[in-house]
Amino acid sequence: MKKSIILGVCLGTLLTPGYLGAQNITQQQETFKGIIGEQYKDSKESWTDPVKAPEGAPNVVWILLDDVGFGAASAFGGLIPTPTFDSLANNGLRYTNFHTAAICAPTRAALLTGRNHHRVHEGGFSHKWASFGFPGWDGRIPSDKGTIAEILRENGYNTFAVGKYGLTPDQDATDAGPFDRWPSGKGFDHFFGFLGSATDQYKPDLVEDNAHVDPDGRHLSEQITDKAISFIDRQKKADPAKPFFLYYSPAAVHSPHQVEKKWRDLYKGKFDDGWDVYREEVFERQKKLGLIPANATLPARNPYIKAWNDLSDDAKKVYTRFFEVYAGYLTYTDYEVGRLIDHLQSINQLDNTLILLVIGDNGGSKEGTQYGTIKRAPATALLQEQSEEEAIKAHLENFDLIGTPEATNGNYPLGWAQATNTPFKYWKQDAHAEGGTRNPLIVFYPKTIKEKGGLRHQYGYVNDLLPTTLEFLNIEAPTYIRGIKQDSIQTSLFYSFNDKEAPSQHLVQYYYIFGSRAIYKDGWKASLAFKIDENKGGRIRNVSFDDPANIDWQLYHLDEDFNEQNDLSKQHPEKLEELKALFDEEAKVNNVYPLINWDDVVDRRSTETK
């Protein structure tokens, strides 16, 4: 009797109007092409064939690196060799005016959904301490904001993801689930990586599909590359003609900076001239490559950073070692990407694979503080005030740990963060600044791209890559996914693939990360920095403005001043007011309100730890 009652409840639920199961049943009945009689002999069967991608449909690989500034990789003028990235760029396109959200989870949410990050509820993070109970802030991407994986899977693709995911709520990230906001619940057939924002490179919090697994002791980047190759090979063995989508997102080069000895020692002595010389050399290289205007000027060194020549010999020794490790880590990451690319070539898939490579989900990180970090916990590193002498003394005592598995919070100092963000000002987290939001984009598909090594200067934002991919594949954005009506998506960059002179089509974009904000429209940008309360980490973290006593809205004409050196707010107050009003409009449409800031985050974290 109990079993019958339970069954009755289940069937009743399934048949309740508005329930997804009932919607699917109704849709199946409406599209059924056969005949249903009272008896089988009076009926005619009709089968729906599985959806198949068109013959010869391209594979798609998205590659997203973590915490890499515009001027780090050699592909965009940096002094850190990245031969794989160079090769992809030289046989594809470099986009010089492409933007991210300024921090990891918002960038990833916008990338995967093709929508603004607050609109998909990822205003901050999916962590308990940085999510809030409002539509733009709860860290739970809703089902009406379908991902690229969901769309491509419904169009005959296998879908794989490896590396950092970063969008699963903390409460859901156990082996008990629920799994609807794990990668498997967002369209990926297989996943291997970690669900959080950062992890140890040798002891990662590792997940495969819907369960945690033990790491094997190798570097995480090596493990995810091997797994990506195995996913592809297994699929091609079963169905050689079926295309795949791979989202390859290493933890690199987010802290902790940990890498094998041969990589961390690769550049010993290369950066002894320091961060000032690095900036100058990269700036000139970027001009020669045509990445920045020939008449551009380099912004002054940030006032919170000492001139390299004013540092003590001990400070130079320590700071140089931090950057040697970072550089080796980035080159190693390029090597692992190269292994994937070489494998695609070896199985004759590379020429039919669209590759979109974003070098960084935000600018170089200021989270290593002014002096760098080795082992201190991240929260302590951001809140503890320490003199340079104390920091250097501690670093010298732990000098041999820099870059090793024991460097559990290894991160370079602020001066190197500014250097890797050349030619821009400021850093990761700074939604008001190009240094936080402008990242290199490389597009590779030799069958379509005619101008090998071409430059593109059209404005783009990370949420453009989903519609770009769909347009490239001739797939329409779906109205429904699994019976759920879908929200609209952003604009595509496909128009620019073979037209370098085409005007930008992404005309308006807001930015907001925990107080820092900006609004872009038609080449103009209004921005406002945020000053953190000095008792809540501000003494360490308030480095993203020149004058802490005078923080106000600023106005830049990026078409003529691409790296924000000439504030026009006093000359064009009407333009500034127009853009501030536009920010308010965009904020309302995209669920940005309430404007939650870093002080609110610290208060939330303090409350939860009491």
XYZ file of C-alpha atoms in Angstrom:
610
model
C 0.000 0.000 0.000
C 2.801 2.418 0.878
C 4.532 1.698 -2.427
C 1.335 2.444 -4.335
C 0.854 5.734 -2.530
C 4.424 6.809 -3.290
C 4.038 5.865 -6.919
C 0.800 7.784 -7.097
C 2.423 10.898 -5.680
C 5.304 10.648 -8.162
C 2.987 10.243 -11.120
C 0.823 13.054 -9.858
C 3.854 15.286 -9.613
C 4.994 14.384 -13.094
C 1.614 15.214 -14.537
C 1.138 18.459 -12.646
C 0.718 21.326 -15.143
C 3.845 23.458 -15.381
C 6.179 20.724 -14.160
C 9.129 20.278 -16.499
C 8.350 16.617 -17.040
C 4.818 17.491 -18.134
C 6.170 20.151 -20.481
C 8.472 17.619 -22.108
C 5.642 15.083 -22.421
C 3.438 17.709 -24.055
C 6.195 18.725 -26.451
C 6.793 15.094 -27.407
C 3.089 14.559 -28.089
C 2.887 17.701 -30.226
C 5.866 16.684 -32.358
C 5.020 12.962 -32.618
C 4.689 12.055 -36.316
C 3.213 8.592 -36.000
C -0.253 7.293 -35.192
C -1.452 6.226 -31.741
C -4.395 3.832 -31.917
C -6.060 1.746 -29.260
C -4.034 -1.315 -30.250
C -0.519 -1.733 -31.574
C -1.865 -3.038 -34.891
C -3.799 0.233 -35.302
C -0.741 2.383 -34.506
C 2.278 3.590 -36.422
C 5.667 4.083 -34.796
C 7.766 7.223 -35.215
C 11.294 7.647 -33.921
C 13.215 10.853 -33.315
C 16.829 10.438 -34.375
C 19.534 11.801 -32.065
C 20.673 15.292 -33.013
C 23.837 15.221 -35.102
C 26.139 18.075 -35.911
C 26.560 18.806 -39.635
C 29.161 16.724 -41.416
C 32.607 18.258 -40.938
C 31.448 20.561 -38.126
C 34.495 22.132 -36.420
C 35.641 21.200 -32.965
C 35.814 24.089 -30.500
C 38.456 24.661 -27.821
C 38.210 27.501 -25.344
C 41.359 28.167 -23.312
C 41.166 30.525 -20.337
C 44.236 31.294 -18.240
C 44.116 32.710 -14.728
C 45.654 35.972 -13.430
C 47.758 36.990 -16.427
C 48.295 40.653 -17.266
C 48.281 42.105 -20.774
C 52.067 42.497 -20.881
C 53.193 39.119 -19.544
C 53.195 36.701 -22.500
C 55.531 37.197 -25.459
C 52.538 36.871 -27.780
C 51.500 40.367 -26.623
C 54.914 41.925 -26.183
C 55.807 40.487 -22.788
C 59.255 39.209 -21.912
C 58.031 35.774 -20.814
C 58.400 33.314 -23.731
C 55.136 31.620 -24.728
C 55.940 29.875 -28.038
C 52.623 28.032 -28.293
C 50.634 31.229 -27.855
C 52.938 32.968 -30.324
C 52.284 30.276 -32.921
C 48.514 30.417 -32.491
C 48.582 34.218 -32.758
C 50.877 34.242 -35.774
C 48.505 31.895 -37.575
C 45.371 33.548 -36.291
C 44.286 36.920 -34.902
C 45.313 39.019 -31.906
C 42.530 41.078 -30.298
C 44.020 44.057 -28.450
C 40.811 45.619 -27.079
C 39.233 42.607 -25.395
C 37.972 42.751 -21.818
C 37.132 40.611 -18.807
C 35.190 41.360 -15.632
C 38.349 42.023 -13.513
C 38.053 38.926 -11.312
C 37.715 35.203 -11.888
C 34.181 33.958 -11.149
C 32.379 36.897 -12.794
C 34.560 36.514 -15.895
C 33.878 32.772 -16.080
C 30.149 33.180 -15.570
C 29.958 35.780 -18.358
C 32.116 33.626 -20.637
C 30.153 30.401 -20.245
C 26.699 31.993 -20.462
C 27.252 34.849 -22.935
C 25.602 37.276 -20.515
C 26.679 39.862 -17.944
C 27.819 38.337 -14.679
C 25.273 39.978 -12.366
C 22.542 38.997 -14.797
C 23.508 35.367 -14.232
C 23.732 35.919 -10.444
C 27.546 35.901 -10.227
C 28.147 39.443 -8.973
C 30.977 38.167 -6.799
C 31.655 34.505 -6.117
C 29.765 31.317 -5.372
C 31.542 31.079 -2.014
C 29.505 31.538 1.139
C 31.635 34.451 2.279
C 31.221 36.420 -0.965
C 27.657 35.675 -2.065
C 24.562 37.521 -0.905
C 20.845 36.782 -1.048
C 19.966 39.017 -3.992
C 19.335 38.099 -7.660
C 22.667 39.461 -8.885
C 24.705 38.154 -5.996
C 23.662 34.679 -4.847
C 26.280 32.841 -6.919
C 23.755 30.418 -8.436
C 23.524 30.560 -12.217
C 19.838 29.969 -13.111
C 18.629 27.529 -15.736
C 17.339 30.250 -18.066
C 20.960 31.371 -18.578
C 22.165 28.293 -20.450
C 25.876 27.687 -21.015
C 27.836 27.120 -24.199
C 28.166 23.467 -23.177
C 24.400 23.034 -22.891
C 23.852 24.642 -26.279
C 26.514 22.653 -28.115
C 25.503 19.370 -26.523
C 21.981 19.925 -27.841
C 23.528 20.454 -31.275
C 25.400 17.187 -31.505
C 28.664 17.953 -29.693
C 30.410 16.125 -26.897
C 31.379 18.586 -24.193
C 34.388 18.417 -21.884
C 35.887 20.713 -19.252
C 39.180 20.464 -17.389
C 40.795 22.667 -14.766
C 39.181 25.484 -12.814
C 35.396 25.755 -12.764
C 34.799 28.234 -9.941
C 31.009 28.523 -10.221
C 29.661 25.822 -7.906
C 28.187 27.105 -4.612
C 30.187 25.988 -1.587
C 27.089 24.370 -0.104
C 26.751 22.099 -3.151
C 30.419 21.156 -3.537
C 30.364 17.808 -1.722
C 29.932 14.311 -3.100
C 26.312 14.483 -1.949
C 25.579 17.327 -4.357
C 23.139 18.535 -5.482
C 24.902 18.438 -8.849
C 22.802 20.797 -10.963
C 25.404 23.561 -10.520
C 28.416 21.310 -10.995
C 29.846 21.238 -14.531
C 27.799 18.104 -15.273
C 24.638 20.039 -14.443
C 25.651 22.866 -16.772
C 26.098 20.856 -19.948
C 29.472 19.139 -19.656
C 29.577 15.419 -20.438
C 32.819 15.062 -18.492
C 34.767 17.253 -16.071
C 38.156 16.906 -14.395
C 39.466 19.700 -12.212
C 38.401 21.684 -9.151
C 35.208 23.531 -8.301
C 36.606 26.455 -6.301
C 38.544 29.632 -7.072
C 42.066 28.433 -6.299
C 43.833 25.247 -5.320
C 47.233 23.808 -4.561
C 48.998 22.698 -7.746
C 50.267 19.458 -6.202
C 47.492 18.735 -3.699
C 44.426 20.026 -5.538
C 40.862 19.635 -4.332
C 40.277 17.404 -7.321
C 36.988 16.311 -8.874
C 36.187 13.967 -11.752
C 32.649 14.177 -13.061
C 30.456 14.119 -9.907
C 32.905 12.899 -7.271
C 36.070 13.989 -5.521
C 39.152 11.958 -6.408
C 42.706 11.749 -5.097
C 45.395 13.652 -7.042
C 48.330 11.571 -8.230
C 51.089 13.918 -7.042
C 51.919 15.432 -10.432
C 51.381 19.103 -11.257
C 47.702 19.833 -11.822
C 48.355 21.305 -15.288
C 49.916 18.046 -16.430
C 46.990 16.065 -15.072
C 44.312 18.189 -16.749
C 46.132 18.111 -20.090
C 46.377 14.317 -19.968
C 42.699 14.104 -19.084
C 41.657 16.467 -21.887
C 43.574 14.341 -24.388
C 41.993 11.178 -23.028
C 38.485 12.657 -23.288
C 39.107 13.568 -26.926
C 40.699 10.239 -27.838
C 37.947 8.216 -26.195
C 35.297 10.144 -28.094
C 37.105 9.943 -31.432
C 37.530 6.199 -31.026
C 33.794 5.773 -30.472
C 32.616 8.277 -33.100
C 35.403 9.811 -35.250
C 33.043 12.196 -37.046
C 31.445 13.706 -33.950
C 32.778 17.161 -32.990
C 33.724 18.120 -29.449
C 33.824 21.233 -27.314
C 36.670 21.496 -24.793
C 36.880 24.144 -22.080
C 40.523 24.088 -20.961
C 40.977 26.277 -17.887
C 44.168 25.666 -15.910
C 44.657 27.027 -12.410
C 47.729 28.735 -13.843
C 48.981 31.242 -13.198
C 46.865 32.020 -10.142
C 48.616 31.688 -6.814
C 50.045 29.549 -5.386
C 52.896 29.836 -7.888
C 54.221 26.287 -7.744
C 56.092 24.548 -10.536
C 58.782 21.939 -11.126
C 62.404 22.975 -10.518
C 63.434 22.983 -14.184
C 60.729 25.564 -14.896
C 61.259 27.746 -11.845
C 64.998 27.889 -12.598
C 64.522 28.435 -16.327
C 64.903 32.210 -16.168
C 67.512 32.690 -13.478
C 69.133 36.064 -14.054
C 66.778 37.076 -16.878
C 64.879 39.668 -14.836
C 67.684 41.061 -12.702
C 67.161 44.551 -14.157
C 63.834 44.734 -12.335
C 60.286 45.812 -12.930
C 60.969 49.357 -14.207
C 63.167 48.129 -17.047
C 60.692 45.330 -17.755
C 57.867 47.841 -18.230
C 59.927 50.003 -20.563
C 61.100 47.092 -22.720
C 57.625 45.567 -22.980
C 56.105 48.937 -23.850
C 58.479 49.354 -26.770
C 57.880 45.774 -27.946
C 54.126 46.374 -27.893
C 54.562 49.446 -30.080
C 56.682 47.530 -32.590
C 54.083 44.764 -32.767
C 51.329 47.325 -33.423
C 49.455 46.283 -30.288
C 49.321 49.844 -28.949
C 49.446 53.272 -30.639
C 52.854 54.435 -31.818
C 52.427 57.731 -29.943
C 51.389 56.073 -26.667
C 53.098 56.975 -23.404
C 53.799 54.708 -20.466
C 51.924 55.556 -17.237
C 54.059 56.555 -14.303
C 55.055 53.918 -11.794
C 52.337 53.449 -9.180
C 53.080 55.626 -6.096
C 52.864 52.567 -3.829
C 55.722 50.842 -5.680
C 59.355 51.710 -5.103
C 61.732 52.359 -7.970
C 63.741 49.195 -8.564
C 67.032 51.026 -8.135
C 65.938 52.235 -4.683
C 65.496 48.700 -3.332
C 68.020 46.992 -1.093
C 70.084 44.150 -2.545
C 68.144 41.659 -0.398
C 64.814 42.987 -1.670
C 66.002 42.750 -5.277
C 67.143 39.165 -4.692
C 63.799 38.106 -3.234
C 61.611 40.019 -5.679
C 63.578 38.744 -8.672
C 63.136 35.166 -7.507
C 59.372 35.634 -7.195
C 59.205 36.736 -10.809
C 61.564 34.059 -12.139
C 59.132 31.510 -10.713
C 56.086 33.275 -12.140
C 57.709 33.484 -15.570
C 58.683 29.823 -15.510
C 55.154 28.951 -14.422
C 53.657 30.853 -17.369
C 56.048 29.256 -19.857
C 55.219 25.855 -18.365
C 51.523 26.595 -18.831
C 52.232 27.444 -22.473
C 54.046 24.092 -22.740
C 51.009 22.180 -21.444
C 48.726 24.013 -23.872
C 51.266 23.082 -26.541
C 50.907 19.410 -25.655
C 47.183 19.690 -26.295
C 47.710 21.547 -29.580
C 50.331 19.029 -30.722
C 47.948 16.189 -29.980
C 45.196 17.769 -32.046
C 47.703 18.071 -34.870
C 48.767 14.428 -34.510
C 45.176 13.165 -34.864
C 44.451 15.507 -37.805
C 41.980 17.651 -35.880
C 43.848 20.946 -35.458
C 42.940 22.448 -38.838
C 39.278 21.844 -38.077
C 39.312 23.249 -34.542
C 38.287 26.780 -33.605
C 40.514 27.899 -30.733
C 39.674 30.931 -28.618
C 42.503 31.650 -26.178
C 42.010 34.293 -23.475
C 45.289 35.019 -21.706
C 43.938 35.786 -18.253
C 40.526 36.065 -16.621
C 41.633 39.464 -15.278
C 44.795 41.519 -15.033
C 47.890 40.668 -13.015
C 47.104 40.168 -9.335
C 47.752 42.623 -6.508
C 46.944 39.881 -4.000
C 50.635 39.141 -3.403
C 50.790 42.484 -1.528
C 53.640 44.956 -1.934
C 56.234 42.431 -0.790
C 55.098 39.058 -2.177
C 53.875 36.020 -0.262
C 55.147 32.487 0.243
C 53.245 30.659 2.952
C 50.928 33.068 4.746
C 47.214 32.389 4.419
C 45.539 34.687 1.840
C 43.235 36.370 4.386
C 46.175 37.151 6.661
C 48.231 38.412 3.755
C 45.538 40.926 2.872
C 44.755 42.147 6.378
C 48.112 42.092 8.158
C 50.260 45.200 8.040
C 53.946 44.345 7.725
C 57.033 46.411 7.041
C 59.187 45.712 4.014
C 62.125 44.873 6.263
C 60.070 42.268 8.144
C 58.773 40.781 4.902
C 62.209 40.552 3.272
C 63.701 38.963 6.389
C 60.971 36.308 6.398
C 61.350 35.717 2.664
C 65.118 35.233 2.954
C 64.527 32.618 5.638
C 62.176 30.786 3.250
C 63.941 31.719 0.021
C 64.415 28.142 -1.200
C 60.680 27.472 -0.832
C 59.647 30.053 -3.449
C 57.989 28.204 -6.316
C 58.064 24.800 -4.599
C 55.081 22.717 -3.440
C 55.710 24.164 0.045
C 54.951 27.697 -1.224
C 51.272 27.233 -0.463
C 50.446 30.903 -1.027
C 53.264 31.841 -3.383
C 52.580 35.111 -5.186
C 54.731 37.893 -6.607
C 54.862 41.462 -5.224
C 52.911 44.433 -6.525
C 55.732 45.848 -8.620
C 55.750 42.775 -10.841
C 51.962 42.836 -11.089
C 52.181 46.334 -12.545
C 54.941 45.201 -14.884
C 52.867 42.340 -16.290
C 49.945 44.733 -16.807
C 51.991 46.996 -19.104
C 50.817 49.311 -20.688
C 47.945 49.817 -18.251
C 47.393 51.035 -14.696
C 46.184 48.980 -11.757
C 45.325 45.317 -11.298
C 42.991 42.383 -10.859
C 39.816 43.317 -8.932
C 39.920 46.833 -10.410
C 36.805 46.976 -12.556
C 37.396 50.710 -13.006
C 40.726 50.226 -14.801
C 41.987 48.704 -18.032
C 44.763 47.059 -16.014
C 42.121 44.952 -14.309
C 39.940 44.243 -17.319
C 41.906 44.240 -20.585
C 43.270 40.815 -21.510
C 44.718 39.358 -24.719
C 42.453 37.282 -26.960
C 43.795 34.998 -29.693
C 41.494 33.474 -32.321
C 42.752 30.523 -34.375
C 40.993 28.762 -37.242
C 43.166 28.518 -40.351
C 40.342 27.508 -42.711
C 38.448 30.768 -42.185
C 40.951 33.383 -41.052
C 42.642 34.860 -44.101
C 44.986 37.351 -42.449
C 47.456 35.220 -40.515
C 48.892 37.164 -37.620
C 46.378 39.970 -38.042
C 45.527 42.533 -35.397
C 42.001 43.463 -34.356
C 41.262 46.564 -32.310
C 37.467 46.294 -32.038
C 36.045 46.518 -28.538
C 35.106 43.141 -27.130
C 34.004 41.677 -23.822
C 34.180 38.145 -22.487
C 30.445 37.538 -22.917
C 30.917 37.979 -26.692
C 32.672 34.624 -27.082
C 29.572 32.451 -26.746
C 27.651 34.265 -29.497
C 30.860 34.421 -31.550
C 31.186 30.654 -31.349
C 27.533 30.086 -32.222
C 27.679 32.396 -35.235
C 30.900 30.773 -36.421
C 29.206 27.351 -36.200
C 25.988 28.656 -37.796
C 23.993 27.701 -34.704
C 21.144 29.929 -33.574
C 20.930 30.819 -29.913
C 18.198 28.549 -28.544
C 14.863 29.899 -27.387
C 14.500 26.920 -25.057
C 16.926 24.513 -23.410
C 15.239 21.418 -21.994
C 11.917 23.182 -21.896
C 13.201 26.337 -20.163
C 12.893 29.630 -22.025
C 16.274 31.316 -22.367
C 17.392 34.866 -21.696
C 19.001 36.898 -24.485
C 22.756 36.804 -25.113
C 25.363 39.391 -26.118
C 26.914 40.402 -29.431
C 29.365 38.402 -31.560
C 32.902 39.212 -32.698
C 32.633 37.013 -35.773
C 32.031 40.088 -37.978
C 35.644 41.121 -37.376
C 37.364 37.838 -38.273
C 37.993 38.914 -41.841
C 37.308 42.646 -41.619
C 39.836 44.540 -39.552
C 38.205 47.880 -40.367
C 34.696 46.920 -39.256
C 33.362 49.225 -36.518
C 32.863 47.733 -33.074
C 29.442 46.226 -32.486
C 29.653 45.856 -28.700
C 28.832 49.456 -27.835
C 27.893 49.498 -24.136
C 29.372 47.588 -21.214
C 29.186 48.123 -17.472
C 31.747 46.859 -14.937
C 31.308 46.334 -11.203
C 33.434 44.347 -8.753
C 32.797 44.962 -5.058
C 32.734 48.771 -5.236
C 35.035 49.388 -8.191
C 32.959 50.298 -11.253
C 32.958 51.662 -14.784
C 30.714 52.172 -17.780
C 31.872 52.041 -21.407
C 30.008 53.492 -24.378
C 31.263 54.091 -27.911
C 34.886 54.627 -26.970
C 34.195 56.656 -23.816
C 34.546 55.347 -20.294
C 33.552 56.697 -16.888
C 35.073 54.979 -13.878
C 35.124 55.099 -10.099
C 37.651 53.416 -7.807
C 36.685 52.087 -4.385
C 38.598 52.824 -1.193
C 38.450 49.952 1.279
C 38.083 50.744 4.986
C 41.591 50.790 6.425
C 40.521 48.490 9.261
C 39.195 45.945 6.749
C 42.305 45.434 4.693
C 42.572 48.872 3.149
C 46.048 49.547 4.525
C 47.331 46.763 2.288
C 44.867 46.798 -0.605
C 44.228 50.486 -1.302
C 46.708 50.766 -4.152
C 44.375 51.362 -7.085
C 44.256 55.139 -7.160
C 46.853 57.883 -7.121
C 45.356 60.113 -4.428
C 43.362 58.409 -1.623
C 42.086 61.795 -0.466
C 40.547 62.568 -3.851
C 38.582 59.597 -5.203
C 35.851 60.612 -7.616
C 34.414 59.622 -10.981
C 36.876 59.952 -13.855
C 36.273 60.208 -17.592
C 38.449 58.859 -20.407
C 38.157 58.884 -24.174
C 39.690 55.469 -24.805
C 39.704 55.890 -28.573
C 42.345 58.592 -28.073
C 43.683 57.658 -24.626
C 43.639 53.861 -24.505
C 45.542 53.527 -21.210
C 43.650 56.142 -19.205
C 46.141 58.924 -18.565
C 44.054 62.023 -19.305
C 41.023 62.473 -17.060
C 38.463 64.581 -18.954
C 35.809 64.781 -16.233
C 36.336 68.517 -15.709
C 36.416 69.294 -19.450
C 33.292 67.249 -20.283
C 31.049 67.145 -17.219
C 27.969 66.566 -19.384
C 29.507 63.424 -20.885
C 30.380 62.169 -17.417
C 26.825 62.695 -16.185
C 25.474 60.941 -19.261
C 27.640 57.899 -18.577
C 26.843 57.842 -14.855
C 23.153 57.772 -15.733
C 23.851 54.967 -18.199
C 25.635 52.992 -15.480
C 22.524 53.283 -13.325
C 20.340 52.024 -16.181
C 22.641 49.072 -16.883
C 22.893 48.275 -13.180
C 19.107 48.054 -12.873
C 18.705 45.862 -15.961
C 21.510 43.504 -14.936
C 20.721 42.983 -11.211
C 23.785 44.918 -10.013
C 21.918 46.594 -7.150
C 22.481 46.612 -4.218
C 26.033 47.847 -4.728
C 27.887 45.407 -2.479
C 31.515 46.343 -1.804
C 34.638 44.832 -0.231
C 33.761 46.296 3.179
C 30.471 44.381 3.050
C 32.361 41.203 2.167
C 34.712 41.595 5.137
C 31.749 42.236 7.437
C 30.022 39.095 6.115
C 33.174 37.017 6.570
C 33.712 38.332 10.097
C 30.119 37.527 11.051
C 30.347 33.971 9.721
C 33.590 33.220 11.580
C 32.333 34.382 14.985
